[in-house]
Coordinates of C-alpha atoms in Angstrom, one line a residue:
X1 CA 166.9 -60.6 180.6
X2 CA 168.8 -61.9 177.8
X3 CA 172.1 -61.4 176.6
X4 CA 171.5 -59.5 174.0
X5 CA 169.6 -56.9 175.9
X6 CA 171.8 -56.7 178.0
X7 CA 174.8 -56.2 175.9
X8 CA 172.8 -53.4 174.5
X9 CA 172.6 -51.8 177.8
X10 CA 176.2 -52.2 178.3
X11 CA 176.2 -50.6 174.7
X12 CA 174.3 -48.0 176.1
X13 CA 176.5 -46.9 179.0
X14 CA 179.7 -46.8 176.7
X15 CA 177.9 -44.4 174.6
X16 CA 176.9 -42.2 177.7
X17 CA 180.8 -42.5 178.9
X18 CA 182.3 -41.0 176.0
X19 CA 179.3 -39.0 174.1
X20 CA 177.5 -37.5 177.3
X21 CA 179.8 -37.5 180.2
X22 CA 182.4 -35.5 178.2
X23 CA 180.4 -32.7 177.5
X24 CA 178.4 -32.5 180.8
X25 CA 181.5 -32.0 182.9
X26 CA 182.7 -29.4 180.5
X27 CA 179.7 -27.4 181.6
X28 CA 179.9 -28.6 185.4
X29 CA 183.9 -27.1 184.9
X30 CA 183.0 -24.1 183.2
X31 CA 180.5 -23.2 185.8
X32 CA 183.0 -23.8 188.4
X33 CA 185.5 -21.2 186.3
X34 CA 182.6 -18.5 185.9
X35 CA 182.0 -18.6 189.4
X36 CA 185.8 -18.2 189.7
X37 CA 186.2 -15.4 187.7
X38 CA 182.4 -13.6 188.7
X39 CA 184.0 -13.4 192.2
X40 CA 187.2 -11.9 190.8
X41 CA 185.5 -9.3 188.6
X42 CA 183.0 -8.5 191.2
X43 CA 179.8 -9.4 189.7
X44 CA 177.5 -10.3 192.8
X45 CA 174.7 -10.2 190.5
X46 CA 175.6 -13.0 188.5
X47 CA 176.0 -15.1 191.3
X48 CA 172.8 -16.1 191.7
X49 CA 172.2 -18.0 188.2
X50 CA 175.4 -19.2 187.9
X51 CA 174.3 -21.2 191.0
X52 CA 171.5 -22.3 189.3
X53 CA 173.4 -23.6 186.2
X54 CA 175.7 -25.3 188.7
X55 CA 173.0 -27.0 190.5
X56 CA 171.5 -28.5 187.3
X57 CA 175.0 -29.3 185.9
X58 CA 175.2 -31.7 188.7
X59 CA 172.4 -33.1 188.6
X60 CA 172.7 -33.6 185.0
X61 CA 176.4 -35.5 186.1
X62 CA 174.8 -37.6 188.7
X63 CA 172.0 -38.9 186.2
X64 CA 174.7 -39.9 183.7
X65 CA 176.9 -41.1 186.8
X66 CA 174.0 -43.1 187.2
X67 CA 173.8 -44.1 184.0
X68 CA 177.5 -45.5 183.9
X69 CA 177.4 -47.5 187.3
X70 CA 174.0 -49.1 186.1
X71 CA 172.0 -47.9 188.7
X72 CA 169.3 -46.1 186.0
X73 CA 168.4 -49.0 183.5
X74 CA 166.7 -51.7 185.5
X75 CA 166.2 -55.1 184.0
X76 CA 162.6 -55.2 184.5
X77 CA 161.9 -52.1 182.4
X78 CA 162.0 -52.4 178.7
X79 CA 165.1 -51.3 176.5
X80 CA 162.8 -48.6 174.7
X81 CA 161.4 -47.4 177.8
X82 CA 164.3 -47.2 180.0
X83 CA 166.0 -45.1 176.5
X84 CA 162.9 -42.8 177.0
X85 CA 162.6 -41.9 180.7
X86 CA 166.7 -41.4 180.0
X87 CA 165.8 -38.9 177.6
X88 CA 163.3 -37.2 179.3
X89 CA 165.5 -36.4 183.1
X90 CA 168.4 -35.7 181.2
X91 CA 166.6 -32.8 178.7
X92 CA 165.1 -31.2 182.3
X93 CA 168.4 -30.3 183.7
X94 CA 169.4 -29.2 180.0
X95 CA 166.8 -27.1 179.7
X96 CA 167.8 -25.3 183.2
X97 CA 171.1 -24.9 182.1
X98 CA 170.6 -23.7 178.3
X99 CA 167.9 -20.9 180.2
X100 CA 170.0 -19.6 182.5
X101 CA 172.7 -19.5 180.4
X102 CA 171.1 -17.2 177.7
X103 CA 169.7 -14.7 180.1
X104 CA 173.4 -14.6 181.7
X105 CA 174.6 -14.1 178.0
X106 CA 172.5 -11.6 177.2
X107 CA 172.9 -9.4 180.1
X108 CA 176.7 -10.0 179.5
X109 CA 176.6 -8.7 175.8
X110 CA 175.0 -5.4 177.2
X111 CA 178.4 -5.0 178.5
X112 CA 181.1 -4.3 175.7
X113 CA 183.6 -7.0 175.3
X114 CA 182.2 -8.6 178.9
X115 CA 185.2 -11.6 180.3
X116 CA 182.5 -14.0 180.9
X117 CA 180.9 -14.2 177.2
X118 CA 182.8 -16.6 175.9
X119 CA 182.6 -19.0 178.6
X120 CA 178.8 -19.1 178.4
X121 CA 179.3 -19.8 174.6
X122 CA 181.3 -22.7 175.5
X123 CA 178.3 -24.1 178.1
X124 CA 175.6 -23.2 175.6
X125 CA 177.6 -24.9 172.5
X126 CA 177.8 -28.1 175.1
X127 CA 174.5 -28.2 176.3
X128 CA 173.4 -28.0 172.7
X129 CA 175.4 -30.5 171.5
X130 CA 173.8 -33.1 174.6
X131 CA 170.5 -32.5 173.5
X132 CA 171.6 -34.2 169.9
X133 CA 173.7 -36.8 171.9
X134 CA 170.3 -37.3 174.3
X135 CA 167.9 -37.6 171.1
X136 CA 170.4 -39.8 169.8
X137 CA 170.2 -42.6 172.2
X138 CA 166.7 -43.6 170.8
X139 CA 168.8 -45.1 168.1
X140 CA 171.2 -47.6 170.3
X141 CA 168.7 -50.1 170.4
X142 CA 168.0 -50.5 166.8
X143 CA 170.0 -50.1 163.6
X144 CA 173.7 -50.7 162.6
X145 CA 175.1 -49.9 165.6
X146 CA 173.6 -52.8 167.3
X147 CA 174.3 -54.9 164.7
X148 CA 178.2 -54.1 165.0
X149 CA 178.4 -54.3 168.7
X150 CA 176.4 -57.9 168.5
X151 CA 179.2 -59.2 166.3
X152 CA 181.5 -57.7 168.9
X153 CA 180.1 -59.7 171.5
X154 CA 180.0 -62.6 169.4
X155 CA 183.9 -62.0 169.3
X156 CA 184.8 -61.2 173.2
X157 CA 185.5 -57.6 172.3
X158 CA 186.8 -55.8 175.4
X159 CA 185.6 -52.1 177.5
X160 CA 187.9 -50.1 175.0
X161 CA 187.0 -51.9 172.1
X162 CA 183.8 -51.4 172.4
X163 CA 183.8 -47.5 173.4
X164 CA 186.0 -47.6 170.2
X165 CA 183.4 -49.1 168.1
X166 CA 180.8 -46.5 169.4
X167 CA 182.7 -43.7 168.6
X168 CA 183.4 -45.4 165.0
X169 CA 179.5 -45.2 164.4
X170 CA 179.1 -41.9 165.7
X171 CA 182.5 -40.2 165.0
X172 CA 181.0 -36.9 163.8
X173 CA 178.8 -36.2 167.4
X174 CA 181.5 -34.3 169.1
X175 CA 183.9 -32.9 166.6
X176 CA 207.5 -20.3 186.6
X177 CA 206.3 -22.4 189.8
X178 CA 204.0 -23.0 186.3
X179 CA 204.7 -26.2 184.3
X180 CA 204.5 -27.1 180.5
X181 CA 201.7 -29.3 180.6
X182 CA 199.9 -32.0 177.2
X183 CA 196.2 -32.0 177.6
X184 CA 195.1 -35.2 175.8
X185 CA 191.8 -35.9 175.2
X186 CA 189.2 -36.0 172.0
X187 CA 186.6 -33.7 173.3
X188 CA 187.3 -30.3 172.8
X189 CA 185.3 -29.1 175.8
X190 CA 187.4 -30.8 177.8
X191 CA 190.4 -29.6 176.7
X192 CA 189.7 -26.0 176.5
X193 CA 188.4 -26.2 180.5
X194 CA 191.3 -27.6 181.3
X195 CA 193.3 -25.3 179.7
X196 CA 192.2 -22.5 180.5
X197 CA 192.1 -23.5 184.5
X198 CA 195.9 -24.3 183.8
X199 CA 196.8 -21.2 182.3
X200 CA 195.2 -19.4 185.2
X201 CA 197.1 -21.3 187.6
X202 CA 200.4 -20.0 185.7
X203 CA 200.7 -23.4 183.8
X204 CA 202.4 -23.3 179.8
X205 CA 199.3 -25.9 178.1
X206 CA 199.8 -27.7 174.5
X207 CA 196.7 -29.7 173.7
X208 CA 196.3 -32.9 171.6
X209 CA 193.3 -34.2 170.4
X210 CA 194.5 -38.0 170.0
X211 CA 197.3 -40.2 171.0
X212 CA 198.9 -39.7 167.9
X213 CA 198.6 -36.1 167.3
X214 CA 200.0 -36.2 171.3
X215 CA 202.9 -38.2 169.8
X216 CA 203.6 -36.2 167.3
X217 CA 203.7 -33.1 170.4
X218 CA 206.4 -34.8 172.3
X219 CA 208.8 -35.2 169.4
X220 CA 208.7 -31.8 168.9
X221 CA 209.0 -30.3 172.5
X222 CA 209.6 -31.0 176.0
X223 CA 206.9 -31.6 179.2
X224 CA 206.5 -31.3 182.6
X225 CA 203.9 -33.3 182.7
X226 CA 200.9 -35.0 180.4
X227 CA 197.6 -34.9 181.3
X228 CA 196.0 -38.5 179.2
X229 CA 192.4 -39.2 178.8
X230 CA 191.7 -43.0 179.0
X231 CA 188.7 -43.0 175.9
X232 CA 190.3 -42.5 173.0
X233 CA 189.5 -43.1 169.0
X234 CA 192.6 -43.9 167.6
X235 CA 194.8 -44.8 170.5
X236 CA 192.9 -45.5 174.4
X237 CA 194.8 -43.8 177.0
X238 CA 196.5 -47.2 178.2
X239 CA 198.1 -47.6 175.3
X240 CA 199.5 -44.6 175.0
X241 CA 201.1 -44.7 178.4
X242 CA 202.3 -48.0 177.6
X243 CA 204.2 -46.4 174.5
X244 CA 205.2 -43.7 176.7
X245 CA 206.8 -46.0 179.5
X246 CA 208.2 -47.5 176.8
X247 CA 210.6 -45.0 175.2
X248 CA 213.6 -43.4 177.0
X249 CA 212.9 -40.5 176.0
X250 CA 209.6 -40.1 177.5
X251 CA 209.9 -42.1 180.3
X252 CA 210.9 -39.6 182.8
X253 CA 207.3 -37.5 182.3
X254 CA 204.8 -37.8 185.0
X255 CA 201.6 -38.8 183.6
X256 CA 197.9 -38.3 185.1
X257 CA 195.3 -40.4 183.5
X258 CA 192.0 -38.4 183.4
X259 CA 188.6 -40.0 183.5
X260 CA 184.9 -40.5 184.0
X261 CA 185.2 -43.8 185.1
X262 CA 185.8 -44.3 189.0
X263 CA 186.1 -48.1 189.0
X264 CA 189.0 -49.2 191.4
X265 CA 190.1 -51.4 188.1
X266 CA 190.5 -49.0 185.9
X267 CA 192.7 -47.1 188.5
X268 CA 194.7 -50.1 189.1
X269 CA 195.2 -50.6 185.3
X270 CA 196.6 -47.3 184.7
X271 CA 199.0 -47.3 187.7
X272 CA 199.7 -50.5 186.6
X273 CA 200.8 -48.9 183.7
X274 CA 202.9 -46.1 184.2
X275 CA 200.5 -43.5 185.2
X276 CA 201.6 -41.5 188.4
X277 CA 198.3 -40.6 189.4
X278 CA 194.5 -40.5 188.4
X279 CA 191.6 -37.7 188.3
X280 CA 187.5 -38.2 187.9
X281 CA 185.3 -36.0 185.8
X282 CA 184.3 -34.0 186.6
X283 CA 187.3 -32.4 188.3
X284 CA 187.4 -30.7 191.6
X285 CA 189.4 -27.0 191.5
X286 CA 191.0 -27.9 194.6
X287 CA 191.9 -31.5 193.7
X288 CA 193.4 -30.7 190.6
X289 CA 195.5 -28.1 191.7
X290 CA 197.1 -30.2 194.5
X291 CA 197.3 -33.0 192.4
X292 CA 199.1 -31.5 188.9
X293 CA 201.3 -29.4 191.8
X294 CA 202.0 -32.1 193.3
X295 CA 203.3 -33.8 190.7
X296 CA 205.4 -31.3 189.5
X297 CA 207.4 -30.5 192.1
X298 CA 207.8 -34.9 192.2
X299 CA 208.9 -33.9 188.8
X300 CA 211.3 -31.3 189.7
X301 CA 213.2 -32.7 192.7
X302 CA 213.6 -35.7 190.4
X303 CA 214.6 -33.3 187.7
X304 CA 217.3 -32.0 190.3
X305 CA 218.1 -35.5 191.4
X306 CA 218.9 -36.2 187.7
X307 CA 220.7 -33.2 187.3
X308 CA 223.0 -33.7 190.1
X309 CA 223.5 -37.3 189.0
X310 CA 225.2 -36.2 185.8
X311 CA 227.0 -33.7 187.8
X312 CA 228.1 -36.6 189.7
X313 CA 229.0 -38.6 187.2
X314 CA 230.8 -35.4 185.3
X315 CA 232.8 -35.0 188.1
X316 CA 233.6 -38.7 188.5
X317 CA 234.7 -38.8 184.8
X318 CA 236.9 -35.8 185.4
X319 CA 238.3 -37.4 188.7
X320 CA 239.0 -40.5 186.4
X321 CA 240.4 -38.7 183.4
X322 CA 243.1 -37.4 186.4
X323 CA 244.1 -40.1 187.8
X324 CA 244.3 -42.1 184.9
X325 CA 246.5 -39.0 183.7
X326 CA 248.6 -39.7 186.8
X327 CA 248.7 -43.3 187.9
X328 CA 249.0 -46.2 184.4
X329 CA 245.9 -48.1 183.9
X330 CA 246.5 -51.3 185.5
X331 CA 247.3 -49.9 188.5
X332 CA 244.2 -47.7 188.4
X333 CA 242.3 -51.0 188.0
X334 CA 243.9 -52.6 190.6
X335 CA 243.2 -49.6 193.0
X336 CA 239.7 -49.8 191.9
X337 CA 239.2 -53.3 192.6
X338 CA 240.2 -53.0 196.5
X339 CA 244.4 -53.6 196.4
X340 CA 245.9 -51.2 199.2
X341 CA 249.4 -52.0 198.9
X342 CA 250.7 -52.1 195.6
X343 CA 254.2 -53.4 194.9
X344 CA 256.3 -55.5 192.3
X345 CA 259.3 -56.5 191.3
X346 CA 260.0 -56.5 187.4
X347 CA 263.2 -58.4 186.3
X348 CA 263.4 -57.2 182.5
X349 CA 262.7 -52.8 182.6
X350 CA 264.4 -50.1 180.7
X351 CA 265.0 -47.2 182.5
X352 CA 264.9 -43.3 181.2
X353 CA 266.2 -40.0 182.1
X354 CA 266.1 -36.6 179.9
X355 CA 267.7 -33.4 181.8
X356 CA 268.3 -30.2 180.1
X357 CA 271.7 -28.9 179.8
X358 CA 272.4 -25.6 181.8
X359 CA 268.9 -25.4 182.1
X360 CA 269.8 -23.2 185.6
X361 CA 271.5 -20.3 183.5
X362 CA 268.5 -20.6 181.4
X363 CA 266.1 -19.9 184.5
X364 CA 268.0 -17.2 185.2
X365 CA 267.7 -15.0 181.8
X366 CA 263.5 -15.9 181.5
X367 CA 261.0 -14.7 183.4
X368 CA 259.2 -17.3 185.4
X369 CA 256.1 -17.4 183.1
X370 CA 258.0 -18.1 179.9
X371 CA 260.4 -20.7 181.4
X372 CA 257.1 -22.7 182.6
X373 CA 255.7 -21.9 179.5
X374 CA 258.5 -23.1 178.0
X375 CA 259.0 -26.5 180.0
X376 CA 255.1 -27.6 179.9
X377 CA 255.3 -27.6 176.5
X378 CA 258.2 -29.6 176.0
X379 CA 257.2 -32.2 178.6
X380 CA 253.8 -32.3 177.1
X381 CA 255.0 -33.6 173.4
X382 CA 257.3 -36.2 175.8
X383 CA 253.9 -37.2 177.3
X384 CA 252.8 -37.6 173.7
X385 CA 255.7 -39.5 172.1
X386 CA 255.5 -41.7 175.4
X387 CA 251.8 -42.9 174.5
X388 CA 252.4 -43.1 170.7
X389 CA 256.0 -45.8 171.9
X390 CA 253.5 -47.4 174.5
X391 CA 256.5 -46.6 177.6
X392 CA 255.0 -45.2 181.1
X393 CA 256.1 -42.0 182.0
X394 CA 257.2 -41.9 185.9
X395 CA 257.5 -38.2 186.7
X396 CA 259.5 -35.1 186.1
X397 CA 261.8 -33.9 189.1
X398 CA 262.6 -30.4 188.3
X399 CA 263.4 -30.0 184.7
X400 CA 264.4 -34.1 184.0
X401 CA 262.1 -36.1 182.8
X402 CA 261.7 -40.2 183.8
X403 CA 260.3 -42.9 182.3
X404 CA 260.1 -46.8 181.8
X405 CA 259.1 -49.5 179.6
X406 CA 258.6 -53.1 181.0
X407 CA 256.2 -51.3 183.8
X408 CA 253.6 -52.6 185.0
X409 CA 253.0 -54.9 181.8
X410 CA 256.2 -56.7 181.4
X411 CA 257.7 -55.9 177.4
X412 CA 260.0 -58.5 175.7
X413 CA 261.1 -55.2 173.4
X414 CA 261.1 -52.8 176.3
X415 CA 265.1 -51.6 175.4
X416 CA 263.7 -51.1 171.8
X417 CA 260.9 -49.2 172.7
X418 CA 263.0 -46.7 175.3
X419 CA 265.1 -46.1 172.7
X420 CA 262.8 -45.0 170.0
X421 CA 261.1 -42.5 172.3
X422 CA 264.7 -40.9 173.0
X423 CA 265.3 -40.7 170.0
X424 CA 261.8 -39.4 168.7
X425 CA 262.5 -36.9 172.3
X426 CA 265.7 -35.6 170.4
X427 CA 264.3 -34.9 167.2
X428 CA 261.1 -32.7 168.3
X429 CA 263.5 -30.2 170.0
X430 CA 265.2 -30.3 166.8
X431 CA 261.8 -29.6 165.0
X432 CA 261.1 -26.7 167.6
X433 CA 261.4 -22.9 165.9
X434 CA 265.3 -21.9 166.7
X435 CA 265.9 -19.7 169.8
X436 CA 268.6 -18.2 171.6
X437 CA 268.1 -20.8 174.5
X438 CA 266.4 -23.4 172.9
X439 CA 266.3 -26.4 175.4
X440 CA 269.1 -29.3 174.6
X441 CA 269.0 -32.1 176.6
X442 CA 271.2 -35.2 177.8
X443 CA 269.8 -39.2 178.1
X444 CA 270.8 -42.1 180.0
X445 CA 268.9 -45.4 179.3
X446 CA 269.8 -48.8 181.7
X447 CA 268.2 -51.9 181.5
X448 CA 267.9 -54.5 184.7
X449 CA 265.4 -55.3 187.9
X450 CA 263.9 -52.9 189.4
X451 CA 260.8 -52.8 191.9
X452 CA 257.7 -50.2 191.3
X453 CA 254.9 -49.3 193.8
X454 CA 252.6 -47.2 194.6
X455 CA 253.2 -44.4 197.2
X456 CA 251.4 -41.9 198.7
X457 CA 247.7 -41.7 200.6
X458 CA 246.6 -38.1 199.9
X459 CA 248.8 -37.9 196.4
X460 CA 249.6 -40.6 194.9
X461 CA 252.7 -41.4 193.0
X462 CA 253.7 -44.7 191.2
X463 CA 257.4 -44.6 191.3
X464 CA 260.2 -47.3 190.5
X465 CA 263.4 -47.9 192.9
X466 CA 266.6 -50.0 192.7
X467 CA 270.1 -50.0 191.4
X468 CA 268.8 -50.2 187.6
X469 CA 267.2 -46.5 188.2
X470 CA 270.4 -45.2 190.0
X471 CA 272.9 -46.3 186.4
X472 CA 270.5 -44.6 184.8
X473 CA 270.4 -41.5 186.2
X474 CA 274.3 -41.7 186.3
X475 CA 274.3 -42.3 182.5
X476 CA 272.7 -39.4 182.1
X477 CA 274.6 -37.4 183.9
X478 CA 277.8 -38.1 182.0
X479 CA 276.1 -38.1 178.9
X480 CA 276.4 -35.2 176.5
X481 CA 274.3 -32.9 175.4
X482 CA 271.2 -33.9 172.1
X483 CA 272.8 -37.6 172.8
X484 CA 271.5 -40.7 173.9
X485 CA 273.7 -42.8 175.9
X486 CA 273.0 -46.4 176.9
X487 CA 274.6 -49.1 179.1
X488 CA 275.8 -52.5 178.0
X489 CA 272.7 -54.0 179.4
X490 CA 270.7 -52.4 177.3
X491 CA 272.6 -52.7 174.3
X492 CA 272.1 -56.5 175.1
X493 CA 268.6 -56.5 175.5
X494 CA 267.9 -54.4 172.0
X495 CA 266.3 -56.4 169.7
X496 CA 266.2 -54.4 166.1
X497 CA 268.8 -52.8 164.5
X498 CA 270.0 -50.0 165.8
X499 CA 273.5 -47.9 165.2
X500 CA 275.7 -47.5 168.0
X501 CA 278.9 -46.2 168.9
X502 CA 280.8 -47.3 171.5
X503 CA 282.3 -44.3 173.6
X504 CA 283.8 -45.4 177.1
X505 CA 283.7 -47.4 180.4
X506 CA 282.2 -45.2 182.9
X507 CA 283.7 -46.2 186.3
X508 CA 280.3 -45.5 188.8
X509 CA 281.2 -45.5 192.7
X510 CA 279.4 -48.1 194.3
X511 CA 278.8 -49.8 191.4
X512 CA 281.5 -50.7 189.2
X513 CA 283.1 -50.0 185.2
X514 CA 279.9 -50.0 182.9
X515 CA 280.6 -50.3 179.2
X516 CA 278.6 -47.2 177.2
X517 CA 277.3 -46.7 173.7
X518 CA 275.7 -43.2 172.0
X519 CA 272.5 -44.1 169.9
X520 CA 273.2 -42.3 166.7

C-alpha cells in the first residue's frame, strides 16, 4: 500500500475519533441513563426496547472502536471500498437505534410532560447527526481535505494536529458529598450526558465547550475538580492541562482527562502531564462514579491538609509574633539556630529603671480593673518609645519598668539613647489628660559591665545581672519624682549635648560615693 493511502486511512480514523465516536457514546450513555431512570419511574414496559437501542449502540461503538484500532480497513481492500462497507454496518445499527427510539418517543408523548422525552430527543438528534457524519466519509478520500492533510504529512504534522486539521475542514458537523465539577469538551452530547449523570449523583456541573471558554470558567469561579477532553479545536486537552499545571492558582485541581482513545501512550502522556486520572468513552456508570468520588475526597483531605497547613503556619506566626514580643531578635535567632545556653558579658551598657511614686496609695483608692487599666497603658507607650530610641526593654517588676541599651548589639551611643527614652518616658505622662492620681514617676540611669542571659525552660526571660544593674536601681530610688537622675558613668559615656545639673554624691552601701546629675 502506499503512503499516501495510508495516510488517508490514518485520515480516516481521526475523523471517526472526533466526528463519530463522540456522538455514538452520547447515545450508548443516554441509553445507560434511560435505563436508569425507567427503573426508577417504574416503567417495565420500556425496558424491553431500551435494550434493544442499547444493544445496537454497542455494537455501533465496537464498529467505530474498530475503526480507531485499525482492525476494519484492511490494506488489501480499496480506499473506496473499505469507505463503503464502513458506511453500510455503521447505518444498520443506526437504523435500530433511530426505530426504536421513535416508537419509545411516541408512546412517551401519549403521556403528558413524560421524564424520558427529552432524553430520546437527545439519542435521536445524535443518531441523526451520524448518519451525516457516516455519508460524509465518502468524501475523505477525495477533495480538499486530502489535499490539506497530504501537505501535513509532507510536514511531520503530529495525532493532534491532525484531528485539528479535520475538525478545521469540517467544523460545522457537530455544532454536599457533591462537588463543583468543569465538563470540557466540544461535543455537546457529551457534555449534556455527563452532566446530567453528575447532577444526579448530587454533583454542582459548569460546562465549557473549549479550552478557552474553560479558561475563561476558572477565572471566574472555583472547582473541585475538571473533567478535560483530550480532542479539542482550539486548545487539545494536553495543552490545557499543561497551562493548568502551570498556574498557581489552578494547580491544586484534580484533573480527569476523558477520552476515546485507550492507547497506553496517550494515558501515559496525560499523567505525564498533570492529569490525576483517565476515563474511555464510552463511560461505565459504575466506573465514573468511583473514579470522580474518588477523586474528590483525594481533593478534600488534601483540601483539609492545606487547610490545617495554614492553620499551622497561623499559629506558628502567632507563636513567633510572641516571642519575638518577649525575647529581642538576636536572641530569638540564636535560639532558633540550636544555642541552649545563652550568656554574655557586655562591657559598655546603660541601665534603666522607671517606678511610680506612691504608686501603693494609688492601688489602694482604684479598683483593680482601672489600676491595670491604667498601668498597661502606660507601659505600653514605654514599649513604644523603647522601639522608636532602638533600647531593649527587660521587664516590669510590679509597677517599675527596666530597660537597657548596649544589649545584645553592643551601642557606642547607648548612654545617649537611655537618656532620650527617659526623657521622651517623662514627657508622655505629661501629655496624658490631668487626673487626680495621674502616675509620676522617678528614673535612675547607670552605665558599666553587666552580663545578660537567657533564663527560663518553660517561660523564658532574658534578663541582665551585675553591680551596673544594682546603681541603677539605687539611683532610682533616691531620685525624685518626674526626674531623671544619672551617675557619673553615664554622664561620661554621653556623647551629645545634653543639660545637666549636678545634685549630690550618693554614698551606696557596698558600693561606694557615686557622683549624680538630674537630666533637665
Amino acid at each position: 500500500m502506499s503512503i499516501g493511502n495510508e495516510f488517508q486511512r490514518q485520515a480516516i480514523a481521526a475523523h471517526v475519533a472526533q466526528r463519530l465516536a463522540g456522538p455514538a457514546r452520547a447515545i450508548l450513555g443516554f441509553q445507560e441513563l434511560l435505563v436508569e431512570q425507567a427503573r426508577d419511574l417504574s416503567l417495565p414496559d420500556m425496558q424491553p426496547d431500551l435494550e434493544r437501542i442499547g444493544t445496537a449502540a454497542r455494537q455501533l461503538n465496537g464498529l467505530i472502536d474498530h475503526l480507531l484500532d485499525g482492525t476494519a480497513c484492511s490494506e488489501e481492500v480499496p480506499l473506496t471500498e473499505a469507505e463503503a462497507r464502513l458506511r453500510h454496518d455503521l447505518r444498520t445499527p443506526l437504523n435500530a437505534i433511530i426505530g426504536y427510539s421513535e416508537m419509545l418517543l411516541e408512546d412517551a408523548r401519549d403521556v403528558h410532560e413524560h421524564p424520558l422525552t427529552e432524553d430520546l430527543g437527545v439519542i435521536l438528534a445524535a443518531a441523526a447527526e451520524l448518519l451525516k457524519q457516516v455519508d460524509a466519509i465518502a468524501g475523505l478520500s477525495r477533495g480538499h481535505a486530502i489535499e490539506m492533510l497530504q501537505s501535513a504529512e509532507q510536514s511531520g504534522i503530529d495525532a493532534a494536529g491532525l484531528e485539528r486539521l479535520l475538525f478545521t475542514t469540517e467544523r460545522e458537523a457537530w455544532t454536599d458529598q457533591g462537588g463543583r465539577i468543569l465538563v470540557v469538551d466540544d461535543v455537546a452530547s457529551n457534555r449534556d450526558l455527563l452532566s446530567r449523570r453528575l447532577r444526579r449523583e448530587g454533583h454542582r456541573v459548569v460546562t465549557a465547550e473549549s479550552g478557552l471558554s474553560a479558561l475563561a470558567r476558572l477565572a471566574e469561579d472555583e472547582f473541585d475538580l475538571i473533567l478535560l477532553d483530550i480532542l479539542m479545536p482550539d486548545m487539545n486537552g494536553i495543552e490545557m492541562l499543561s497551562r493548568l499545571k502551570s498556574e498557581d492558582r489552578w494547580r491544586h485541581v484534580p484533573v480527569i482527562m476523558i477520552s476515546g482513545l485507550s492507547e497506553v501512550a496517550a494515558v501515559a502522556k496525560c499523567i505525564e502531564a498533570g492529569a490525576d486520572d483517565y476515563l474511555t468513552k464510552p463511560f461505565n456508570p459504575v466506573l465514573l462514579r468511583a473514579r470522580i468520588n474518588s477523586t474528590l475526597e483525594k481533593k478534600r483531605w488534601l483540601d483539609r491538609e492545606h487547610h490545617y497547613l495554614q492553620q499551622i503556619e497561623a499559629e506558628k506566626r502567632r507563636g513567633d509574633t510572641l516571642i519575638h514580643a518577649i525575647l529581642p531578635d538576636q536572641i530569638v535567632s540564636r535560639l532558633q539556630d540550636g544555642e541552649e545556653i545563652i550568656a554574655d558579658r557586655f562591657e559598655e551598657v546603660s541601665i534603666l529603671f522607671a517606678d511610680i511614686v506612691g504608686f501603693s496609695a494609688i492601688a489602694t483608692r482604684l479598683p483593680p480593673s482601672d489600676l491595670v487599666s491604667r498601668l498597661d497603658g502606660m507601659f505600653s507607650r514605654f514599649d513604644l518609645l523603647t522601639e522608636q530610641h532602638r533600647v531593649e526593654k527587660i521587664k516590669t517588676i510590679g509597677d517599675a519598668y527596666m530597660a537597657a541599651c548596649g544589649i545584645p548589639e553592643p551601642a557606642a551611643d547607648h548612654a545617649d539613647r537611655i537618656v532620650a527614652l527617659a526623657k521622651s518616658m517623662l514627657q508622655s505622662l505629661r501629655d496624658m489628660p490631668p487626673e487626680r492620681d495621674r502616675f509620676r514617676v522617678r528614673i535612675g540611669i547607670h552605665s558599666g559591665p553587666v552580663v545578660a542571659g537567657l533564663i527560663g525552660r518553660l517561660r523564658f526571660v532574658y534578663d541582665v545581672w551585675g553591680e551596673t544593674v544594682n546603681i541603677a536601681s539605687r539611683l532610682e530610688s533616691q531620685g525624685i519624682a518626674d526626674g531623671i537622675q544619672i551617675s557619673e558613668a553615664t554622664r561620661r559615656s554621653l556623647r551629645g549635648q545634653w543639660t545637666l545639673e549636678p545634685r549630690c554624691a550618693l554614698d551606696l552601701r557596698g558600693i561606694g560615693t557615686i557622683e549624680t546629675y538630674l537630666v533637665q
